[in-house]
PDB file of C-alpha atoms in Angstrom:
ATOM      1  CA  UNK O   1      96.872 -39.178 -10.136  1.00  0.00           C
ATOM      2  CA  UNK O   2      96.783 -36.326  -7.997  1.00  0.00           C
ATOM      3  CA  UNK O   3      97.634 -32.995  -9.762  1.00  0.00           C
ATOM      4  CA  UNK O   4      95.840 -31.215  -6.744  1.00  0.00           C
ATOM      5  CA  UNK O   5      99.220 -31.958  -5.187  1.00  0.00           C
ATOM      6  CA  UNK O   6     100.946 -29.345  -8.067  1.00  0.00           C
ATOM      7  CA  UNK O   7      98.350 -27.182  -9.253  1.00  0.00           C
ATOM      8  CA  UNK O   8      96.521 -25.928  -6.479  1.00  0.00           C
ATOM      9  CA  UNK O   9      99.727 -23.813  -5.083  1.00  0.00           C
ATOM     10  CA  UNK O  10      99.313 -20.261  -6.338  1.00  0.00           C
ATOM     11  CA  UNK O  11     102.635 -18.733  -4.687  1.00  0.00           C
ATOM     12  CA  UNK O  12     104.875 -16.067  -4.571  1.00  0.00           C
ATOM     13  CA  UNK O  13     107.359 -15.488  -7.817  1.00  0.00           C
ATOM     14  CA  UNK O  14     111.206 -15.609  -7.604  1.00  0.00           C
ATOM     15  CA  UNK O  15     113.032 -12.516  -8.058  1.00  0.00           C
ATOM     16  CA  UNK O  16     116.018 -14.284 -10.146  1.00  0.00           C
ATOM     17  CA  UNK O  17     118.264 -12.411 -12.062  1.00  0.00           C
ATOM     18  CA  UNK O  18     119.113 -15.556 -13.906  1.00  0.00           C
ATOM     19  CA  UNK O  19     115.824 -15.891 -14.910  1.00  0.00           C
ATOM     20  CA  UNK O  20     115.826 -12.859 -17.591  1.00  0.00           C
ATOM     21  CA  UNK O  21     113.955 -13.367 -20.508  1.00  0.00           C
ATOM     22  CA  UNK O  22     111.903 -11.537 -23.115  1.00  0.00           C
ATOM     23  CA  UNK O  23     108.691 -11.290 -24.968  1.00  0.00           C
ATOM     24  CA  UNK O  24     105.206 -11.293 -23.103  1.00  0.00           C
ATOM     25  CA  UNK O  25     105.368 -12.020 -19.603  1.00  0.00           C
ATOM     26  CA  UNK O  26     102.799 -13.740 -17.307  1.00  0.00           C
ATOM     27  CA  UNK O  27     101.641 -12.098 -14.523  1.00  0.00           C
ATOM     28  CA  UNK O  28     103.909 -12.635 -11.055  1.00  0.00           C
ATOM     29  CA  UNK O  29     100.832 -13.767  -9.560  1.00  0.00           C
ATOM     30  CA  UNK O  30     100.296 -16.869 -11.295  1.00  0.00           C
ATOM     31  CA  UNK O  31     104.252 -18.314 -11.229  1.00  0.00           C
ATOM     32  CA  UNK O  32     103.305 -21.103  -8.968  1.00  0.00           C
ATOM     33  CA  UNK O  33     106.892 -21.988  -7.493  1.00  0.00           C
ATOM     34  CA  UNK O  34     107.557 -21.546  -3.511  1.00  0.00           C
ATOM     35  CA  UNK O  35     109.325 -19.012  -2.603  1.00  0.00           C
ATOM     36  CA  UNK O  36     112.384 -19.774  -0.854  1.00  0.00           C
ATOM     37  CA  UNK O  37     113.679 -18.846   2.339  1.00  0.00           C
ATOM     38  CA  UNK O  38     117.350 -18.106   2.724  1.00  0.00           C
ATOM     39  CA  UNK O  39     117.369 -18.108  -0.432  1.00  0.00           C
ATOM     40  CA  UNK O  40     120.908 -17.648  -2.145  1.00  0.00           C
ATOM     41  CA  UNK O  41     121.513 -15.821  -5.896  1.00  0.00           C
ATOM     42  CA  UNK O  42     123.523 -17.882  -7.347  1.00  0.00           C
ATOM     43  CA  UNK O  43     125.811 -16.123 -10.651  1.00  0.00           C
ATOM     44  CA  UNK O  44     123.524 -18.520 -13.055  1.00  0.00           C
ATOM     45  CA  UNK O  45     124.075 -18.010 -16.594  1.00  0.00           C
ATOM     46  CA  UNK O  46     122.015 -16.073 -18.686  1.00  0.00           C
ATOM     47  CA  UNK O  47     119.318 -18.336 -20.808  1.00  0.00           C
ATOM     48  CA  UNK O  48     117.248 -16.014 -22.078  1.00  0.00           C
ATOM     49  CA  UNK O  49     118.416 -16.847 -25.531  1.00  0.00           C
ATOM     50  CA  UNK O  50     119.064 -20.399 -25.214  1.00  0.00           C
ATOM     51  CA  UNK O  51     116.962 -22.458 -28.030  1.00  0.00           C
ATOM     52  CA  UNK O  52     118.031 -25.781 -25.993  1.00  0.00           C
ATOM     53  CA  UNK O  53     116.918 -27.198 -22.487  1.00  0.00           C
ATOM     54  CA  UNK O  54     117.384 -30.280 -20.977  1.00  0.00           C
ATOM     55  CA  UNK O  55     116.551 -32.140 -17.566  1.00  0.00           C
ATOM     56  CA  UNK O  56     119.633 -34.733 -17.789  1.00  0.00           C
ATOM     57  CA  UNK O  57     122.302 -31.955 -19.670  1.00  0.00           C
ATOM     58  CA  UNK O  58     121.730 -29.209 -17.250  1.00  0.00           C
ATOM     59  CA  UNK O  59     121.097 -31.033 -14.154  1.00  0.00           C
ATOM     60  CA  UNK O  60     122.735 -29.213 -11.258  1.00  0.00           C
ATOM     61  CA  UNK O  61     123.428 -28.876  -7.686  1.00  0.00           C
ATOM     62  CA  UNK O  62     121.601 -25.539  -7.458  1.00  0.00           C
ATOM     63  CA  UNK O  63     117.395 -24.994  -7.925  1.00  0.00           C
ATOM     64  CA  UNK O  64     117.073 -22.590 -10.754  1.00  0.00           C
ATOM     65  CA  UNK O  65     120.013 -23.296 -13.020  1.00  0.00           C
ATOM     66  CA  UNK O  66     118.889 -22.580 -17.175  1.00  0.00           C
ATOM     67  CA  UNK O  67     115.481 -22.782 -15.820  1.00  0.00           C
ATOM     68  CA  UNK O  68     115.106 -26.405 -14.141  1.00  0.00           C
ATOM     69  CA  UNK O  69     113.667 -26.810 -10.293  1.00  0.00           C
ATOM     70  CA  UNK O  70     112.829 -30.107  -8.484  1.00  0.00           C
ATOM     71  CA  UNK O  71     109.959 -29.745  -6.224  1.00  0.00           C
ATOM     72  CA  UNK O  72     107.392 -32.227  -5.080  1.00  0.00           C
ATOM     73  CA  UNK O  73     103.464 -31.967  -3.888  1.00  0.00           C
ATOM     74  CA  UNK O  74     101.245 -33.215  -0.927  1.00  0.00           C
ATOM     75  CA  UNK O  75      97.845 -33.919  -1.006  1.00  0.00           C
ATOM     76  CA  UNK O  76      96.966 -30.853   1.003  1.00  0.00           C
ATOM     77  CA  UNK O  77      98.154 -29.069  -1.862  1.00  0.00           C
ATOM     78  CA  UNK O  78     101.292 -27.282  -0.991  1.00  0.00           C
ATOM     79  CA  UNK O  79     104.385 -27.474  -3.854  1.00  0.00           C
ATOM     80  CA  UNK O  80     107.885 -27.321  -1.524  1.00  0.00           C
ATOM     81  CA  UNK O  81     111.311 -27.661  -3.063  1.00  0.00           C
ATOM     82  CA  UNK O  82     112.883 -30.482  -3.160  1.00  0.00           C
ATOM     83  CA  UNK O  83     116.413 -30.554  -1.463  1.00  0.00           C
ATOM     84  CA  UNK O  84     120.109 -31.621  -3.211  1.00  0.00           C
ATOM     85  CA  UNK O  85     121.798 -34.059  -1.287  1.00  0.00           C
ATOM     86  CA  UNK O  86     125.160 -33.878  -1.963  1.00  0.00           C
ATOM     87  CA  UNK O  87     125.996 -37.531  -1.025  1.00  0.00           C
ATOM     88  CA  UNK O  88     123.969 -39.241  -3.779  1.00  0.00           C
ATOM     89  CA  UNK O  89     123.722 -36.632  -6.215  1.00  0.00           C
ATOM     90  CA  UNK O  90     119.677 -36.719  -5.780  1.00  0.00           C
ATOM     91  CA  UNK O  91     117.129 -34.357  -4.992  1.00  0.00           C
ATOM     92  CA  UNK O  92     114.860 -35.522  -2.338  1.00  0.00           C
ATOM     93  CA  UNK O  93     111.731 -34.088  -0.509  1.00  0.00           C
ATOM     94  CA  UNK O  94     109.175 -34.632   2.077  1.00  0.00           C
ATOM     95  CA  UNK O  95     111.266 -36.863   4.715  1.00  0.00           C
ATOM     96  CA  UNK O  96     110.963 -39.982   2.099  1.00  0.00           C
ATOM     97  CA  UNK O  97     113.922 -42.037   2.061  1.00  0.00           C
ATOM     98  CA  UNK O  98     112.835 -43.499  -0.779  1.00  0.00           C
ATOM     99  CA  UNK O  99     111.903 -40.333  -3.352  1.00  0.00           C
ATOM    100  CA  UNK O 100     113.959 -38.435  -5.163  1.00  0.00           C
ATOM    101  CA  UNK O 101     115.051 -37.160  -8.574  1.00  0.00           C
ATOM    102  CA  UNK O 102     118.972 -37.841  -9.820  1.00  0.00           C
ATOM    103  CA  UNK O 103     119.851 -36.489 -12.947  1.00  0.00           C
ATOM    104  CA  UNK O 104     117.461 -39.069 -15.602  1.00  0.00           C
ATOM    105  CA  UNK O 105     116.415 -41.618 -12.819  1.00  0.00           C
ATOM    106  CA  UNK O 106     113.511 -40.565 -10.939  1.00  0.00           C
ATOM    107  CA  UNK O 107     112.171 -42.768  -8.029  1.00  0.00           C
ATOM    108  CA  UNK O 108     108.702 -41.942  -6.795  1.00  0.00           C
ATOM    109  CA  UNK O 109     106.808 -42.648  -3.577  1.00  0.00           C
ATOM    110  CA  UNK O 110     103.255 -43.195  -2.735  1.00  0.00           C
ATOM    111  CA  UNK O 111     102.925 -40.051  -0.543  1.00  0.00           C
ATOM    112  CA  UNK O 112     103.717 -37.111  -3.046  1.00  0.00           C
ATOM    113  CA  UNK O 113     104.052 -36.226  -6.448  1.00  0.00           C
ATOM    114  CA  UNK O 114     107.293 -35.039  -7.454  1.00  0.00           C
ATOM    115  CA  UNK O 115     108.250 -32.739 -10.704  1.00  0.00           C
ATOM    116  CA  UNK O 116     111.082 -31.090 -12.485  1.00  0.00           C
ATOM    117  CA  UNK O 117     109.596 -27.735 -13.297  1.00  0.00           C
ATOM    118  CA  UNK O 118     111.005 -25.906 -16.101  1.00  0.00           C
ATOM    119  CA  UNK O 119     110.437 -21.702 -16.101  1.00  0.00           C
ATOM    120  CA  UNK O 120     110.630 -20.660 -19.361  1.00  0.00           C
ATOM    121  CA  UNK O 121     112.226 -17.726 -20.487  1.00  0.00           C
ATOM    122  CA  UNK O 122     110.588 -16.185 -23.127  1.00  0.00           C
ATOM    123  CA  UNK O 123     107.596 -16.646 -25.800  1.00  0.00           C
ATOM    124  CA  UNK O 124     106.968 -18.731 -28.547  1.00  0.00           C
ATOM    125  CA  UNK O 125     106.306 -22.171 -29.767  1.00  0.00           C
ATOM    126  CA  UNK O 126     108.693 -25.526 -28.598  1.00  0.00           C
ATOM    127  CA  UNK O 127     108.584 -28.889 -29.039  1.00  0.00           C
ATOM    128  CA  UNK O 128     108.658 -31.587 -25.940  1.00  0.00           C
ATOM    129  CA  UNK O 129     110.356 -34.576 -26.365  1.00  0.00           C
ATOM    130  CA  UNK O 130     109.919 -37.241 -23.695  1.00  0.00           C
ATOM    131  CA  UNK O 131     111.838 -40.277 -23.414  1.00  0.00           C
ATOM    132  CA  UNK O 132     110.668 -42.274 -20.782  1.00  0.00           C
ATOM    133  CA  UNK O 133     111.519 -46.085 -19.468  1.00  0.00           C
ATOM    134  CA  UNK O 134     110.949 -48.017 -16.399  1.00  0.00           C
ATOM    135  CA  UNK O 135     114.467 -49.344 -14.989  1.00  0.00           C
ATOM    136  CA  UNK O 136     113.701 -52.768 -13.367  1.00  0.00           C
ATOM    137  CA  UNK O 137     110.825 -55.295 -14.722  1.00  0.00           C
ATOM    138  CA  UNK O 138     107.499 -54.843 -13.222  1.00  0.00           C
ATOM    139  CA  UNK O 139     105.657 -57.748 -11.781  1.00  0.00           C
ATOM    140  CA  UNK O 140     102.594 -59.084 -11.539  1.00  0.00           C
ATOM    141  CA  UNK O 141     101.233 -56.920  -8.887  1.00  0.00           C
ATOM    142  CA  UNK O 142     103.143 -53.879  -9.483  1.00  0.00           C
ATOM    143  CA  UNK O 143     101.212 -51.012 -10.671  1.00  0.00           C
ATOM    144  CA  UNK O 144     103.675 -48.600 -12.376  1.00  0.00           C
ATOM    145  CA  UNK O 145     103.811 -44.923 -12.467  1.00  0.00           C
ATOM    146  CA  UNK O 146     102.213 -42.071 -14.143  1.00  0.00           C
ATOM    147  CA  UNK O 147     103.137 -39.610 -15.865  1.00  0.00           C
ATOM    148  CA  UNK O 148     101.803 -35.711 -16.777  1.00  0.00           C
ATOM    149  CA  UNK O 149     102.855 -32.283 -18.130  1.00  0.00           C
ATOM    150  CA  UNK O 150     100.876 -29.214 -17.804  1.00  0.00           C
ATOM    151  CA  UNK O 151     101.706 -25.453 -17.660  1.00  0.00           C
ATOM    152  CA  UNK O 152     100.181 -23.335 -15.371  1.00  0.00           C
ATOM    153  CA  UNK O 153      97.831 -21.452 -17.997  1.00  0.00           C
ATOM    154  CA  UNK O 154      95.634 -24.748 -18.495  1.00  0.00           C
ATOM    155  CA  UNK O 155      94.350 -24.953 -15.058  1.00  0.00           C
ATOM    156  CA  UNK O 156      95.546 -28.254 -14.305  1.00  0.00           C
ATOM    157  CA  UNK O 157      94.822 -29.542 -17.666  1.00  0.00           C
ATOM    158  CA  UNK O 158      97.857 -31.913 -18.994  1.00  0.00           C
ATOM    159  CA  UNK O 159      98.976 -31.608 -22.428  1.00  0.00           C
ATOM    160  CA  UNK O 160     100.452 -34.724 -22.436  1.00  0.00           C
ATOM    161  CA  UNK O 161     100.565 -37.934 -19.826  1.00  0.00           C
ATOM    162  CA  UNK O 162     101.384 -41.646 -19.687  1.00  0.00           C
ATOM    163  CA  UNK O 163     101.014 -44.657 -17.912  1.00  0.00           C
ATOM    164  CA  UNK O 164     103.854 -47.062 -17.864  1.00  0.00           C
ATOM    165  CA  UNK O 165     103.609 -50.412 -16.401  1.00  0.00           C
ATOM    166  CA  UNK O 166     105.432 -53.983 -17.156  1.00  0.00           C
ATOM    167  CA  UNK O 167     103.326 -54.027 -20.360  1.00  0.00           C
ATOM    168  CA  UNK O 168     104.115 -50.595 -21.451  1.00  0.00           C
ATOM    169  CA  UNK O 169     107.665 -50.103 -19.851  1.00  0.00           C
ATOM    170  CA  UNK O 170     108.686 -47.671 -22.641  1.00  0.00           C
ATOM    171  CA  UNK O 171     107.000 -44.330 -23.929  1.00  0.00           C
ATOM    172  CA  UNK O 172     108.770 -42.077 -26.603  1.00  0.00           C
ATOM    173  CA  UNK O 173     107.262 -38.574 -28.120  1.00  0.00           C
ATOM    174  CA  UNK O 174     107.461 -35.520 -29.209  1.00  0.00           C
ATOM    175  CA  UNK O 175     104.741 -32.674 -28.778  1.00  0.00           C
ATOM    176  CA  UNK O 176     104.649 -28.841 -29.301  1.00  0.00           C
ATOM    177  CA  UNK O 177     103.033 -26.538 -27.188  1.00  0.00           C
ATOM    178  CA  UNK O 178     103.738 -22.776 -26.751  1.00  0.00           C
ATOM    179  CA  UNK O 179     104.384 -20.820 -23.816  1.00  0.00           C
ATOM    180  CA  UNK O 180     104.732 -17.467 -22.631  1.00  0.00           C
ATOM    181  CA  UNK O 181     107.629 -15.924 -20.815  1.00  0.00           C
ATOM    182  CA  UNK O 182     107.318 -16.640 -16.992  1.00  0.00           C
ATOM    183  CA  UNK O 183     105.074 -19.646 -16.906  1.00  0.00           C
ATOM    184  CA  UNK O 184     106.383 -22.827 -15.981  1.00  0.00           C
ATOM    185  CA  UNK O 185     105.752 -26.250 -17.159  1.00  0.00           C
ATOM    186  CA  UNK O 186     105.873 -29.202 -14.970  1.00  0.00           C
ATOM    187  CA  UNK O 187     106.776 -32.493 -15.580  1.00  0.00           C
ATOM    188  CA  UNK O 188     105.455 -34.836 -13.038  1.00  0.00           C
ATOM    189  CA  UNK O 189     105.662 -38.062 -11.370  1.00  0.00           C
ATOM    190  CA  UNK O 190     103.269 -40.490  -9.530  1.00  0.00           C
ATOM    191  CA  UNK O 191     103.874 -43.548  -7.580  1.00  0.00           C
ATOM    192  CA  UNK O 192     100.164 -44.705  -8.154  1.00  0.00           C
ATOM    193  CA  UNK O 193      99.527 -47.199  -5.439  1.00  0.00           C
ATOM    194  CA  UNK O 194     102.546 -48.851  -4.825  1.00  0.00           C
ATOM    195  CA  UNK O 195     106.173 -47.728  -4.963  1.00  0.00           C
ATOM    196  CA  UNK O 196     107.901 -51.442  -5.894  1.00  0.00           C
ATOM    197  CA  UNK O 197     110.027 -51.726  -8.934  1.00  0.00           C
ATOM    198  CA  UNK O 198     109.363 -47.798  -9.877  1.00  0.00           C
ATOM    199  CA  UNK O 199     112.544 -46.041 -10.832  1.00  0.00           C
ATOM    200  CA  UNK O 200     112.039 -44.452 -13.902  1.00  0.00           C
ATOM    201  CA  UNK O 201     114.525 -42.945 -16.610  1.00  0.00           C
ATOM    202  CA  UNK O 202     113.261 -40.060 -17.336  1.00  0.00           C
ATOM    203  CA  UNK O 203     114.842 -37.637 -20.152  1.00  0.00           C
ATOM    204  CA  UNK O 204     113.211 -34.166 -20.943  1.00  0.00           C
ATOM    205  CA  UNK O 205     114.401 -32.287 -24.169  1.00  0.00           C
ATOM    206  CA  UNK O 206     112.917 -28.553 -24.823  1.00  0.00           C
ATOM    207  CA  UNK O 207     113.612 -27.031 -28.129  1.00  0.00           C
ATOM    208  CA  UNK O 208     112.256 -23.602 -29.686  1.00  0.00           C
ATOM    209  CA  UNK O 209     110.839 -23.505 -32.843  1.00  0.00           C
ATOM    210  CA  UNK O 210     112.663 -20.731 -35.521  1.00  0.00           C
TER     211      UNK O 210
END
């Protein structure tokens, strides 16, 4: 897998006011999420005290909402945003017709990696649950897709990952990490070799500990 394609992008912060949280921040310097041009501020709600995140329950139209962006990596290294197509309800990226990222289905291509990157919003310790299922039956010469999480304090190191394929269609499980206000955690998506019989539910559930 190529997590060059996520980790090697050391950008520019967003200033979002929706993004208010508290305990110990992380530098600016080392929230790697593009920045955005033309960027609008959307009147998010506040999550700073939410103890409850997830990819499929606050899936929205707008990058940012209670923490959740859709971006995707190339292998020269550069994280972009993925963009909301209001048509199919799916965020796509990187002129593939084929990629994107609807609410739990995620479709991958063999080009980039693609990621739903979660900022949190304050310190402490959560648990990570990851449901995770391939849609359609893979065949004999399908490869599958893999899977990884990582924060951006491990230097590309994933916490967790999995590799699901016709014999291993299914992966379920829970882990707890813990963070520090400002860094972001991305969950991402390879295509591995070939893109056939791919699409992937994919449910993310973030919970803080008392």
């Amino acid at each position: 897998m190529k997590k060059t394609a996520i980790v090697a992008a050391v950008l520019l912060a967003l200033n979002l006011t929706a993004c208010k949280g508290t305990g110990t921040e992380t530098p600016d310097e080392v929230l790697p999420l593009p920045e955005q041009e033309n960027y609008t501020e959307y009147d998010f709600p506040d999550y700073s005290e939410m103890t409850h995140f997830s990819n499929t329950g606050q899936y929205a139209n707008m990058q940012g909402y209670c923490g959740w962006y859709y971006c995707y990596g190339s292998t020269d290294g550069e994280l972009e945003y993925m963009v909301y197509d209001p048509y199919s309800g799916a965020y796509r990226g990187g002129g593939s017709p084929i990629m994107y990222i609807q609410k739990d289905e995620w479709q991958p291509s063999v080009s980039y990696e693609m990621a739903a990157c979660f900022k949190v919003p304050r310190a402490g310790e959560i648990s990570v649950s990851l449901s995770l299922d391939l849609i359609y039956t893979q065949e004999g010469s399908d490869d599958g897709v893999s899977f990884y999480c990582l924060t951006n304090y491990e230097n590309g190191t994933a916490f967790w990952s999995a590799y699901l394929i016709g014999s291993n269609p299914e992966v379920n499980e829970t882990v707890t990490i813990s963070v520090r206000r400002g860094e972001v955690i991305y969950f991402v998506m390879s295509a591995n070799e070939g893109r056939y019989n791919d699409l992937t539910r994919v449910n993310i559930e973030i919970e803080y500990g008392e």
